């Protein structure tokens, strides 16, 4: 980049922080404004609630698969070379039960549960589990090496990498997307600042955007001190269509996330007690190694119960340009349940769109 450009990023979740970091690495002058920042736990801030693992659900040949592939390379580099990022390798075990076919979870995980998903070529040690080694209720399973992120370390890590590159941070709640320009300290006029919208589900109500194709996919979790030997993902549950079984141990003492739910259209922030009991029961059934020999759910040591709302978007995540009230806006939101595993691919595309819009402005001068 020959010229420094001014960019205001709205949002400090994984999307906003990754985009701000990549923009700053390209030499742009970046300011971030957000209602919530790393360290906060809030129903309007999804990123701290995530697992967060690399478990692609994208269909082959789609731009989502491309985002996942780009992100794999960077997460792998961070895991092997940057211990302070708070990511570690963990084996993944997927279990498919034919009776779950057509359920909400089986549809969501359809690529993940295939005999040979597209990502089998990029993740290490992908293999089929011999039938004799599967639990009796399981028809097919795979095992491979993946990565699990501890958001309590990783989000502050991204923030610190931004600070190192002179990104400025401000707390603020916008009512209209165009207000973002006022938060850039070098603001002179609307036309010389690009805005990147990384507000997640906030884009449902944010004026200038008000995207009604957004909907929450509510994820209730139980975070425990127990350790799991691997990430476990099951194609469905016997407890209802919108309940899910997954288990993952976060890096560096981040605890183990027991999931969960995938409840579309449900905005409720309060953990439901009965759901939590079912989550714990399923976790111990599928992963008895979580607790001591002979123990049941009473062997689980709960850190906290939580609910996060995945920013699901009908028609797919939105990474595109738009001019709103004279402001050049690039959107990067709506990643649903894949905001971490697609983060670098999505952010790279957003950066490319910002630079494209700046080139057009320069060409007009
Ligand atoms: P958010 O994290 O919600 O950030 C939005 C930001 O915008 C916040 O800073 C907020 O304050 C700000 N904002 C919003 N509105 C305004 C406004 N009007 N003014 C100012 N600021 C505003 N993904 C994976 O890849 N792997 C996983 O294993 C995984 N597991 C998950 C498990 C659960 C239980 C959940 C809930 C999610 C999981 N996800 C996972 C999905 C992932 O967490 C999300 O896709 C991702 O966090 C979305 O990030 P975001 O930055 O777009 O949104």
PDB file of C-alpha atoms in Angstrom, residues 40-335:
ATOM      1  CA  UNK A  40     -17.339  -8.313  28.495  1.00  0.00           C
ATOM      2  CA  UNK A  41     -19.928 -11.098  28.707  1.00  0.00           C
ATOM      3  CA  UNK A  42     -23.237 -10.001  27.215  1.00  0.00           C
ATOM      4  CA  UNK A  43     -26.045 -11.476  25.161  1.00  0.00           C
ATOM      5  CA  UNK A  44     -25.354  -8.798  22.496  1.00  0.00           C
ATOM      6  CA  UNK A  45     -21.713  -9.951  22.193  1.00  0.00           C
ATOM      7  CA  UNK A  46     -21.426 -13.456  20.699  1.00  0.00           C
ATOM      8  CA  UNK A  47     -17.682 -14.000  20.407  1.00  0.00           C
ATOM      9  CA  UNK A  48     -16.823 -14.745  24.083  1.00  0.00           C
ATOM     10  CA  UNK A  49     -19.412 -17.564  24.186  1.00  0.00           C
ATOM     11  CA  UNK A  50     -18.004 -19.569  21.272  1.00  0.00           C
ATOM     12  CA  UNK A  51     -16.361 -22.996  21.648  1.00  0.00           C
ATOM     13  CA  UNK A  52     -14.338 -22.064  19.669  1.00  0.00           C
ATOM     14  CA  UNK A  53     -13.125 -24.765  17.327  1.00  0.00           C
ATOM     15  CA  UNK A  54     -12.234 -25.273  13.702  1.00  0.00           C
ATOM     16  CA  UNK A  55     -15.086 -27.528  12.489  1.00  0.00           C
ATOM     17  CA  UNK A  56     -16.025 -26.544   8.919  1.00  0.00           C
ATOM     18  CA  UNK A  57     -19.681 -26.838   7.949  1.00  0.00           C
ATOM     19  CA  UNK A  58     -19.292 -25.084   4.575  1.00  0.00           C
ATOM     20  CA  UNK A  59     -20.230 -26.829   1.326  1.00  0.00           C
ATOM     21  CA  UNK A  60     -17.403 -27.581  -1.107  1.00  0.00           C
ATOM     22  CA  UNK A  61     -16.736 -24.982  -3.801  1.00  0.00           C
ATOM     23  CA  UNK A  62     -18.505 -22.146  -1.949  1.00  0.00           C
ATOM     24  CA  UNK A  63     -16.964 -18.881  -0.801  1.00  0.00           C
ATOM     25  CA  UNK A  64     -17.602 -20.055   2.777  1.00  0.00           C
ATOM     26  CA  UNK A  65     -15.323 -23.056   2.101  1.00  0.00           C
ATOM     27  CA  UNK A  66     -12.709 -20.678   0.709  1.00  0.00           C
ATOM     28  CA  UNK A  67     -12.940 -18.521   3.872  1.00  0.00           C
ATOM     29  CA  UNK A  68     -12.538 -21.657   6.016  1.00  0.00           C
ATOM     30  CA  UNK A  69      -9.535 -22.787   4.004  1.00  0.00           C
ATOM     31  CA  UNK A  70      -7.800 -19.395   4.278  1.00  0.00           C
ATOM     32  CA  UNK A  71      -8.500 -19.309   8.018  1.00  0.00           C
ATOM     33  CA  UNK A  72      -7.151 -22.815   8.580  1.00  0.00           C
ATOM     34  CA  UNK A  73      -3.697 -21.715   7.418  1.00  0.00           C
ATOM     35  CA  UNK A  74      -3.565 -18.753   9.797  1.00  0.00           C
ATOM     36  CA  UNK A  75      -4.996 -20.604  12.813  1.00  0.00           C
ATOM     37  CA  UNK A  76      -2.490 -23.406  12.177  1.00  0.00           C
ATOM     38  CA  UNK A  77       0.355 -20.885  12.101  1.00  0.00           C
ATOM     39  CA  UNK A  78      -0.855 -19.280  15.338  1.00  0.00           C
ATOM     40  CA  UNK A  79      -1.226 -22.680  17.030  1.00  0.00           C
ATOM     41  CA  UNK A  80       2.265 -23.833  16.111  1.00  0.00           C
ATOM     42  CA  UNK A  81       4.170 -20.540  16.386  1.00  0.00           C
ATOM     43  CA  UNK A  82       2.280 -18.107  18.639  1.00  0.00           C
ATOM     44  CA  UNK A  83       1.448 -19.735  22.001  1.00  0.00           C
ATOM     45  CA  UNK A  84       0.199 -16.446  23.480  1.00  0.00           C
ATOM     46  CA  UNK A  85      -2.752 -16.506  21.013  1.00  0.00           C
ATOM     47  CA  UNK A  86      -4.402 -19.174  23.199  1.00  0.00           C
ATOM     48  CA  UNK A  87      -5.091 -21.867  20.596  1.00  0.00           C
ATOM     49  CA  UNK A  88      -4.174 -25.543  20.877  1.00  0.00           C
ATOM     50  CA  UNK A  89      -4.471 -28.696  18.803  1.00  0.00           C
ATOM     51  CA  UNK A  90      -7.161 -31.142  19.800  1.00  0.00           C
ATOM     52  CA  UNK A  91      -8.364 -34.309  18.071  1.00  0.00           C
ATOM     53  CA  UNK A  92     -11.912 -34.201  16.713  1.00  0.00           C
ATOM     54  CA  UNK A  93     -14.220 -37.212  16.770  1.00  0.00           C
ATOM     55  CA  UNK A  94     -17.415 -36.989  14.707  1.00  0.00           C
ATOM     56  CA  UNK A  95     -20.221 -39.477  15.244  1.00  0.00           C
ATOM     57  CA  UNK A  96     -23.008 -39.965  12.692  1.00  0.00           C
ATOM     58  CA  UNK A  97     -26.241 -41.768  13.502  1.00  0.00           C
ATOM     59  CA  UNK A  98     -28.377 -42.480  10.419  1.00  0.00           C
ATOM     60  CA  UNK A  99     -31.532 -41.889  12.456  1.00  0.00           C
ATOM     61  CA  UNK A 100     -30.581 -38.183  12.767  1.00  0.00           C
ATOM     62  CA  UNK A 101     -30.779 -37.700   8.979  1.00  0.00           C
ATOM     63  CA  UNK A 102     -32.840 -34.617   8.114  1.00  0.00           C
ATOM     64  CA  UNK A 103     -32.689 -33.161  11.648  1.00  0.00           C
ATOM     65  CA  UNK A 104     -31.621 -29.546  12.260  1.00  0.00           C
ATOM     66  CA  UNK A 105     -28.232 -30.641  13.608  1.00  0.00           C
ATOM     67  CA  UNK A 106     -27.548 -33.260  10.929  1.00  0.00           C
ATOM     68  CA  UNK A 107     -28.334 -30.669   8.233  1.00  0.00           C
ATOM     69  CA  UNK A 108     -26.110 -28.062   9.888  1.00  0.00           C
ATOM     70  CA  UNK A 109     -23.246 -30.601  10.215  1.00  0.00           C
ATOM     71  CA  UNK A 110     -23.850 -32.334   6.870  1.00  0.00           C
ATOM     72  CA  UNK A 111     -20.370 -31.601   5.465  1.00  0.00           C
ATOM     73  CA  UNK A 112     -18.686 -32.322   8.798  1.00  0.00           C
ATOM     74  CA  UNK A 113     -20.307 -35.769   8.958  1.00  0.00           C
ATOM     75  CA  UNK A 114     -19.415 -36.911   5.421  1.00  0.00           C
ATOM     76  CA  UNK A 115     -17.091 -39.852   4.706  1.00  0.00           C
ATOM     77  CA  UNK A 116     -14.723 -37.512   2.882  1.00  0.00           C
ATOM     78  CA  UNK A 117     -15.514 -33.795   3.491  1.00  0.00           C
ATOM     79  CA  UNK A 118     -13.607 -31.213   1.395  1.00  0.00           C
ATOM     80  CA  UNK A 119     -11.398 -30.258   4.342  1.00  0.00           C
ATOM     81  CA  UNK A 120     -10.119 -33.847   4.747  1.00  0.00           C
ATOM     82  CA  UNK A 121      -7.257 -32.751   2.490  1.00  0.00           C
ATOM     83  CA  UNK A 122      -6.138 -29.873   4.708  1.00  0.00           C
ATOM     84  CA  UNK A 123      -6.626 -31.010   8.323  1.00  0.00           C
ATOM     85  CA  UNK A 124      -3.933 -33.376   9.641  1.00  0.00           C
ATOM     86  CA  UNK A 125      -4.515 -37.087  10.229  1.00  0.00           C
ATOM     87  CA  UNK A 126      -8.042 -37.367   8.804  1.00  0.00           C
ATOM     88  CA  UNK A 127      -9.236 -40.975   9.071  1.00  0.00           C
ATOM     89  CA  UNK A 128     -12.364 -43.117   9.365  1.00  0.00           C
ATOM     90  CA  UNK A 129     -12.945 -44.758  12.739  1.00  0.00           C
ATOM     91  CA  UNK A 130     -13.285 -48.565  12.322  1.00  0.00           C
ATOM     92  CA  UNK A 131     -16.866 -49.709  12.996  1.00  0.00           C
ATOM     93  CA  UNK A 132     -15.657 -51.918  15.857  1.00  0.00           C
ATOM     94  CA  UNK A 133     -14.327 -48.834  17.690  1.00  0.00           C
ATOM     95  CA  UNK A 134     -17.598 -46.860  17.439  1.00  0.00           C
ATOM     96  CA  UNK A 135     -20.220 -46.700  20.207  1.00  0.00           C
ATOM     97  CA  UNK A 136     -23.104 -49.134  19.405  1.00  0.00           C
ATOM     98  CA  UNK A 137     -25.588 -46.371  18.453  1.00  0.00           C
ATOM     99  CA  UNK A 138     -23.177 -44.804  15.924  1.00  0.00           C
ATOM    100  CA  UNK A 139     -23.167 -45.752  12.227  1.00  0.00           C
ATOM    101  CA  UNK A 140     -20.123 -43.825  11.026  1.00  0.00           C
ATOM    102  CA  UNK A 141     -17.333 -41.717  12.521  1.00  0.00           C
ATOM    103  CA  UNK A 142     -14.148 -39.828  11.689  1.00  0.00           C
ATOM    104  CA  UNK A 143     -11.136 -38.686  13.688  1.00  0.00           C
ATOM    105  CA  UNK A 144      -8.709 -35.874  12.771  1.00  0.00           C
ATOM    106  CA  UNK A 145      -6.617 -33.113  14.253  1.00  0.00           C
ATOM    107  CA  UNK A 146      -8.140 -29.669  14.684  1.00  0.00           C
ATOM    108  CA  UNK A 147      -7.715 -26.573  16.824  1.00  0.00           C
ATOM    109  CA  UNK A 148      -9.634 -25.145  19.765  1.00  0.00           C
ATOM    110  CA  UNK A 149      -9.412 -21.457  20.622  1.00  0.00           C
ATOM    111  CA  UNK A 150      -9.796 -19.973  24.092  1.00  0.00           C
ATOM    112  CA  UNK A 151     -11.744 -16.736  23.350  1.00  0.00           C
ATOM    113  CA  UNK A 152     -10.824 -15.289  26.780  1.00  0.00           C
ATOM    114  CA  UNK A 153      -7.189 -15.247  25.581  1.00  0.00           C
ATOM    115  CA  UNK A 154      -7.631 -14.962  21.825  1.00  0.00           C
ATOM    116  CA  UNK A 155      -9.871 -11.855  21.721  1.00  0.00           C
ATOM    117  CA  UNK A 156      -7.487  -9.841  23.979  1.00  0.00           C
ATOM    118  CA  UNK A 157      -4.605 -11.214  21.878  1.00  0.00           C
ATOM    119  CA  UNK A 158      -6.185  -9.791  18.696  1.00  0.00           C
ATOM    120  CA  UNK A 159      -6.815  -6.504  20.523  1.00  0.00           C
ATOM    121  CA  UNK A 160      -3.179  -6.295  21.667  1.00  0.00           C
ATOM    122  CA  UNK A 161      -1.940  -7.014  18.127  1.00  0.00           C
ATOM    123  CA  UNK A 162      -4.118  -4.114  16.934  1.00  0.00           C
ATOM    124  CA  UNK A 163      -2.766  -1.788  19.654  1.00  0.00           C
ATOM    125  CA  UNK A 164       0.783  -2.688  18.619  1.00  0.00           C
ATOM    126  CA  UNK A 165      -0.101  -1.338  15.159  1.00  0.00           C
ATOM    127  CA  UNK A 166      -1.622   1.935  16.458  1.00  0.00           C
ATOM    128  CA  UNK A 167      -5.279   0.954  16.020  1.00  0.00           C
ATOM    129  CA  UNK A 168      -7.372   3.297  18.191  1.00  0.00           C
ATOM    130  CA  UNK A 169     -10.264   1.877  20.275  1.00  0.00           C
ATOM    131  CA  UNK A 170     -13.328   3.725  21.574  1.00  0.00           C
ATOM    132  CA  UNK A 171     -16.451   2.554  23.369  1.00  0.00           C
ATOM    133  CA  UNK A 172     -19.601   3.743  21.693  1.00  0.00           C
ATOM    134  CA  UNK A 173     -23.099   2.667  20.766  1.00  0.00           C
ATOM    135  CA  UNK A 174     -24.180   3.722  17.295  1.00  0.00           C
ATOM    136  CA  UNK A 175     -27.783   4.227  16.364  1.00  0.00           C
ATOM    137  CA  UNK A 176     -26.902   4.696  12.660  1.00  0.00           C
ATOM    138  CA  UNK A 177     -23.966   3.090  10.819  1.00  0.00           C
ATOM    139  CA  UNK A 178     -22.864   6.473   9.390  1.00  0.00           C
ATOM    140  CA  UNK A 179     -22.060   7.755  12.907  1.00  0.00           C
ATOM    141  CA  UNK A 180     -18.955   5.534  12.746  1.00  0.00           C
ATOM    142  CA  UNK A 181     -16.960   8.183  10.842  1.00  0.00           C
ATOM    143  CA  UNK A 182     -17.122  10.514  13.871  1.00  0.00           C
ATOM    144  CA  UNK A 183     -15.140   7.983  15.911  1.00  0.00           C
ATOM    145  CA  UNK A 184     -12.085   8.188  13.672  1.00  0.00           C
ATOM    146  CA  UNK A 185      -9.717  10.723  15.269  1.00  0.00           C
ATOM    147  CA  UNK A 186      -8.639  12.051  11.841  1.00  0.00           C
ATOM    148  CA  UNK A 187     -12.201  12.570  10.634  1.00  0.00           C
ATOM    149  CA  UNK A 188     -12.627  15.488   8.270  1.00  0.00           C
ATOM    150  CA  UNK A 189     -15.383  14.437   5.881  1.00  0.00           C
ATOM    151  CA  UNK A 190     -17.518  11.402   5.266  1.00  0.00           C
ATOM    152  CA  UNK A 191     -15.944  10.782   1.873  1.00  0.00           C
ATOM    153  CA  UNK A 192     -12.390  10.185   3.088  1.00  0.00           C
ATOM    154  CA  UNK A 193     -13.272   7.461   5.604  1.00  0.00           C
ATOM    155  CA  UNK A 194     -14.390   3.904   4.886  1.00  0.00           C
ATOM    156  CA  UNK A 195     -16.632   2.174   7.418  1.00  0.00           C
ATOM    157  CA  UNK A 196     -16.524  -1.575   8.082  1.00  0.00           C
ATOM    158  CA  UNK A 197     -19.664  -2.938   9.676  1.00  0.00           C
ATOM    159  CA  UNK A 198     -18.806  -5.892  11.982  1.00  0.00           C
ATOM    160  CA  UNK A 199     -21.778  -5.571  14.323  1.00  0.00           C
ATOM    161  CA  UNK A 200     -22.969  -9.189  14.144  1.00  0.00           C
ATOM    162  CA  UNK A 201     -26.600  -9.481  15.233  1.00  0.00           C
ATOM    163  CA  UNK A 202     -26.499  -5.734  15.977  1.00  0.00           C
ATOM    164  CA  UNK A 203     -27.108  -5.217  12.242  1.00  0.00           C
ATOM    165  CA  UNK A 204     -30.673  -6.393  12.792  1.00  0.00           C
ATOM    166  CA  UNK A 205     -31.548  -3.078  14.460  1.00  0.00           C
ATOM    167  CA  UNK A 206     -28.715  -0.700  13.464  1.00  0.00           C
ATOM    168  CA  UNK A 207     -30.214   2.107  11.345  1.00  0.00           C
ATOM    169  CA  UNK A 208     -28.877   2.296   7.826  1.00  0.00           C
ATOM    170  CA  UNK A 209     -28.529  -1.508   7.840  1.00  0.00           C
ATOM    171  CA  UNK A 210     -31.608  -3.031   9.621  1.00  0.00           C
ATOM    172  CA  UNK A 211     -31.057  -6.441   8.069  1.00  0.00           C
ATOM    173  CA  UNK A 212     -34.162  -8.560   8.671  1.00  0.00           C
ATOM    174  CA  UNK A 213     -32.510 -11.664   7.191  1.00  0.00           C
ATOM    175  CA  UNK A 214     -30.521 -11.906  10.419  1.00  0.00           C
ATOM    176  CA  UNK A 215     -31.806 -14.200  13.124  1.00  0.00           C
ATOM    177  CA  UNK A 216     -30.220 -15.648  16.248  1.00  0.00           C
ATOM    178  CA  UNK A 217     -29.324 -19.332  16.488  1.00  0.00           C
ATOM    179  CA  UNK A 218     -29.335 -19.533  20.258  1.00  0.00           C
ATOM    180  CA  UNK A 219     -26.522 -21.577  21.786  1.00  0.00           C
ATOM    181  CA  UNK A 220     -26.780 -22.574  25.426  1.00  0.00           C
ATOM    182  CA  UNK A 221     -23.609 -24.027  26.936  1.00  0.00           C
ATOM    183  CA  UNK A 222     -22.238 -25.328  30.219  1.00  0.00           C
ATOM    184  CA  UNK A 223     -18.572 -24.498  30.887  1.00  0.00           C
ATOM    185  CA  UNK A 224     -16.883 -27.005  33.210  1.00  0.00           C
ATOM    186  CA  UNK A 225     -13.440 -27.506  34.790  1.00  0.00           C
ATOM    187  CA  UNK A 226     -13.333 -31.156  33.621  1.00  0.00           C
ATOM    188  CA  UNK A 227     -11.128 -32.075  30.664  1.00  0.00           C
ATOM    189  CA  UNK A 228     -12.185 -33.973  27.530  1.00  0.00           C
ATOM    190  CA  UNK A 229      -9.689 -36.166  25.640  1.00  0.00           C
ATOM    191  CA  UNK A 230     -11.009 -34.912  22.265  1.00  0.00           C
ATOM    192  CA  UNK A 231     -13.568 -32.635  20.649  1.00  0.00           C
ATOM    193  CA  UNK A 232     -16.714 -34.733  20.162  1.00  0.00           C
ATOM    194  CA  UNK A 233     -19.510 -33.832  17.708  1.00  0.00           C
ATOM    195  CA  UNK A 234     -22.643 -35.944  17.325  1.00  0.00           C
ATOM    196  CA  UNK A 235     -25.135 -35.755  14.427  1.00  0.00           C
ATOM    197  CA  UNK A 236     -28.143 -35.291  16.703  1.00  0.00           C
ATOM    198  CA  UNK A 237     -29.742 -35.944  20.060  1.00  0.00           C
ATOM    199  CA  UNK A 238     -32.778 -37.795  21.341  1.00  0.00           C
ATOM    200  CA  UNK A 239     -33.768 -34.664  23.269  1.00  0.00           C
ATOM    201  CA  UNK A 240     -35.249 -32.619  20.441  1.00  0.00           C
ATOM    202  CA  UNK A 241     -34.413 -31.233  17.006  1.00  0.00           C
ATOM    203  CA  UNK A 242     -32.760 -28.042  18.234  1.00  0.00           C
ATOM    204  CA  UNK A 243     -30.493 -29.639  20.821  1.00  0.00           C
ATOM    205  CA  UNK A 244     -26.911 -30.522  19.925  1.00  0.00           C
ATOM    206  CA  UNK A 245     -24.132 -32.540  21.507  1.00  0.00           C
ATOM    207  CA  UNK A 246     -20.606 -31.183  21.302  1.00  0.00           C
ATOM    208  CA  UNK A 247     -17.740 -31.167  23.759  1.00  0.00           C
ATOM    209  CA  UNK A 248     -14.484 -29.216  23.431  1.00  0.00           C
ATOM    210  CA  UNK A 249     -11.680 -28.312  25.806  1.00  0.00           C
ATOM    211  CA  UNK A 250     -10.355 -24.792  25.296  1.00  0.00           C
ATOM    212  CA  UNK A 251      -6.624 -24.045  25.293  1.00  0.00           C
ATOM    213  CA  UNK A 252      -4.652 -22.921  28.337  1.00  0.00           C
ATOM    214  CA  UNK A 253      -7.069 -23.693  31.160  1.00  0.00           C
ATOM    215  CA  UNK A 254     -10.112 -22.220  29.428  1.00  0.00           C
ATOM    216  CA  UNK A 255     -12.337 -25.058  30.647  1.00  0.00           C
ATOM    217  CA  UNK A 256     -14.441 -27.457  28.597  1.00  0.00           C
ATOM    218  CA  UNK A 257     -17.509 -26.268  26.712  1.00  0.00           C
ATOM    219  CA  UNK A 258     -20.455 -28.649  26.792  1.00  0.00           C
ATOM    220  CA  UNK A 259     -23.045 -27.861  24.157  1.00  0.00           C
ATOM    221  CA  UNK A 260     -25.637 -27.191  23.436  1.00  0.00           C
ATOM    222  CA  UNK A 261     -28.519 -25.888  21.444  1.00  0.00           C
ATOM    223  CA  UNK A 262     -29.126 -24.419  17.971  1.00  0.00           C
ATOM    224  CA  UNK A 263     -32.422 -22.618  18.444  1.00  0.00           C
ATOM    225  CA  UNK A 264     -33.279 -20.464  15.469  1.00  0.00           C
ATOM    226  CA  UNK A 265     -35.232 -17.299  16.173  1.00  0.00           C
ATOM    227  CA  UNK A 266     -34.827 -17.610  19.951  1.00  0.00           C
ATOM    228  CA  UNK A 267     -33.477 -14.385  21.542  1.00  0.00           C
ATOM    229  CA  UNK A 268     -33.653 -15.556  25.169  1.00  0.00           C
ATOM    230  CA  UNK A 269     -30.537 -14.706  27.175  1.00  0.00           C
ATOM    231  CA  UNK A 270     -31.330 -16.766  30.280  1.00  0.00           C
ATOM    232  CA  UNK A 271     -29.868 -20.288  30.541  1.00  0.00           C
ATOM    233  CA  UNK A 272     -32.662 -22.825  30.917  1.00  0.00           C
ATOM    234  CA  UNK A 273     -32.066 -25.181  33.861  1.00  0.00           C
ATOM    235  CA  UNK A 274     -33.688 -28.264  32.320  1.00  0.00           C
ATOM    236  CA  UNK A 275     -31.735 -27.768  29.085  1.00  0.00           C
ATOM    237  CA  UNK A 276     -28.504 -27.489  31.089  1.00  0.00           C
ATOM    238  CA  UNK A 277     -29.254 -30.799  32.828  1.00  0.00           C
ATOM    239  CA  UNK A 278     -29.810 -32.513  29.466  1.00  0.00           C
ATOM    240  CA  UNK A 279     -26.564 -31.032  28.095  1.00  0.00           C
ATOM    241  CA  UNK A 280     -24.603 -32.371  31.089  1.00  0.00           C
ATOM    242  CA  UNK A 281     -26.236 -35.808  30.896  1.00  0.00           C
ATOM    243  CA  UNK A 282     -25.481 -36.176  27.174  1.00  0.00           C
ATOM    244  CA  UNK A 283     -21.899 -34.996  27.658  1.00  0.00           C
ATOM    245  CA  UNK A 284     -21.176 -37.678  30.260  1.00  0.00           C
ATOM    246  CA  UNK A 285     -22.888 -40.339  28.148  1.00  0.00           C
ATOM    247  CA  UNK A 286     -20.839 -39.528  25.048  1.00  0.00           C
ATOM    248  CA  UNK A 287     -17.627 -38.766  26.902  1.00  0.00           C
ATOM    249  CA  UNK A 288     -17.460 -40.714  30.187  1.00  0.00           C
ATOM    250  CA  UNK A 289     -13.759 -39.713  30.485  1.00  0.00           C
ATOM    251  CA  UNK A 290     -14.964 -36.251  31.556  1.00  0.00           C
ATOM    252  CA  UNK A 291     -15.699 -37.558  35.053  1.00  0.00           C
ATOM    253  CA  UNK A 292     -14.174 -40.083  37.468  1.00  0.00           C
ATOM    254  CA  UNK A 293     -14.864 -43.802  37.152  1.00  0.00           C
ATOM    255  CA  UNK A 294     -18.446 -44.608  38.173  1.00  0.00           C
ATOM    256  CA  UNK A 295     -19.416 -40.920  38.343  1.00  0.00           C
ATOM    257  CA  UNK A 296     -22.315 -39.313  36.497  1.00  0.00           C
ATOM    258  CA  UNK A 297     -23.211 -35.641  36.036  1.00  0.00           C
ATOM    259  CA  UNK A 298     -22.377 -35.006  39.708  1.00  0.00           C
ATOM    260  CA  UNK A 299     -18.725 -35.386  38.630  1.00  0.00           C
ATOM    261  CA  UNK A 300     -18.976 -32.260  36.444  1.00  0.00           C
ATOM    262  CA  UNK A 301     -17.522 -29.125  38.048  1.00  0.00           C
ATOM    263  CA  UNK A 302     -19.421 -26.170  36.571  1.00  0.00           C
ATOM    264  CA  UNK A 303     -17.630 -22.836  35.994  1.00  0.00           C
ATOM    265  CA  UNK A 304     -20.640 -21.098  34.465  1.00  0.00           C
ATOM    266  CA  UNK A 305     -23.780 -21.536  32.411  1.00  0.00           C
ATOM    267  CA  UNK A 306     -24.034 -19.352  29.344  1.00  0.00           C
ATOM    268  CA  UNK A 307     -26.010 -18.370  26.278  1.00  0.00           C
ATOM    269  CA  UNK A 308     -24.655 -16.884  23.074  1.00  0.00           C
ATOM    270  CA  UNK A 309     -26.604 -15.919  19.973  1.00  0.00           C
ATOM    271  CA  UNK A 310     -24.992 -17.029  16.709  1.00  0.00           C
ATOM    272  CA  UNK A 311     -25.580 -14.284  14.102  1.00  0.00           C
ATOM    273  CA  UNK A 312     -27.284 -16.443  11.495  1.00  0.00           C
ATOM    274  CA  UNK A 313     -28.209 -14.847   8.183  1.00  0.00           C
ATOM    275  CA  UNK A 314     -30.665 -16.293   5.677  1.00  0.00           C
ATOM    276  CA  UNK A 315     -28.806 -16.312   2.361  1.00  0.00           C
ATOM    277  CA  UNK A 316     -25.388 -16.516   4.006  1.00  0.00           C
ATOM    278  CA  UNK A 317     -22.920 -14.189   5.683  1.00  0.00           C
ATOM    279  CA  UNK A 318     -22.705 -10.668   4.277  1.00  0.00           C
ATOM    280  CA  UNK A 319     -19.318  -9.491   3.056  1.00  0.00           C
ATOM    281  CA  UNK A 320     -20.056  -6.792   0.505  1.00  0.00           C
ATOM    282  CA  UNK A 321     -19.939  -3.082  -0.271  1.00  0.00           C
ATOM    283  CA  UNK A 322     -22.720  -0.568  -0.001  1.00  0.00           C
ATOM    284  CA  UNK A 323     -22.991   3.229  -0.023  1.00  0.00           C
ATOM    285  CA  UNK A 324     -25.212   4.380   2.857  1.00  0.00           C
ATOM    286  CA  UNK A 325     -26.050   8.072   3.212  1.00  0.00           C
ATOM    287  CA  UNK A 326     -22.884   9.014   1.317  1.00  0.00           C
ATOM    288  CA  UNK A 327     -20.639   6.791   3.487  1.00  0.00           C
ATOM    289  CA  UNK A 328     -18.646   3.968   1.909  1.00  0.00           C
ATOM    290  CA  UNK A 329     -19.545   0.902   3.971  1.00  0.00           C
ATOM    291  CA  UNK A 330     -18.132  -2.621   3.776  1.00  0.00           C
ATOM    292  CA  UNK A 331     -20.181  -5.227   5.635  1.00  0.00           C
ATOM    293  CA  UNK A 332     -18.637  -8.206   7.408  1.00  0.00           C
ATOM    294  CA  UNK A 333     -21.292  -9.889   9.533  1.00  0.00           C
ATOM    295  CA  UNK A 334     -23.690 -12.808   9.739  1.00  0.00           C
ATOM    296  CA  UNK A 335     -21.241 -15.691  10.208  1.00  0.00           C
TER     297      UNK A 335
END
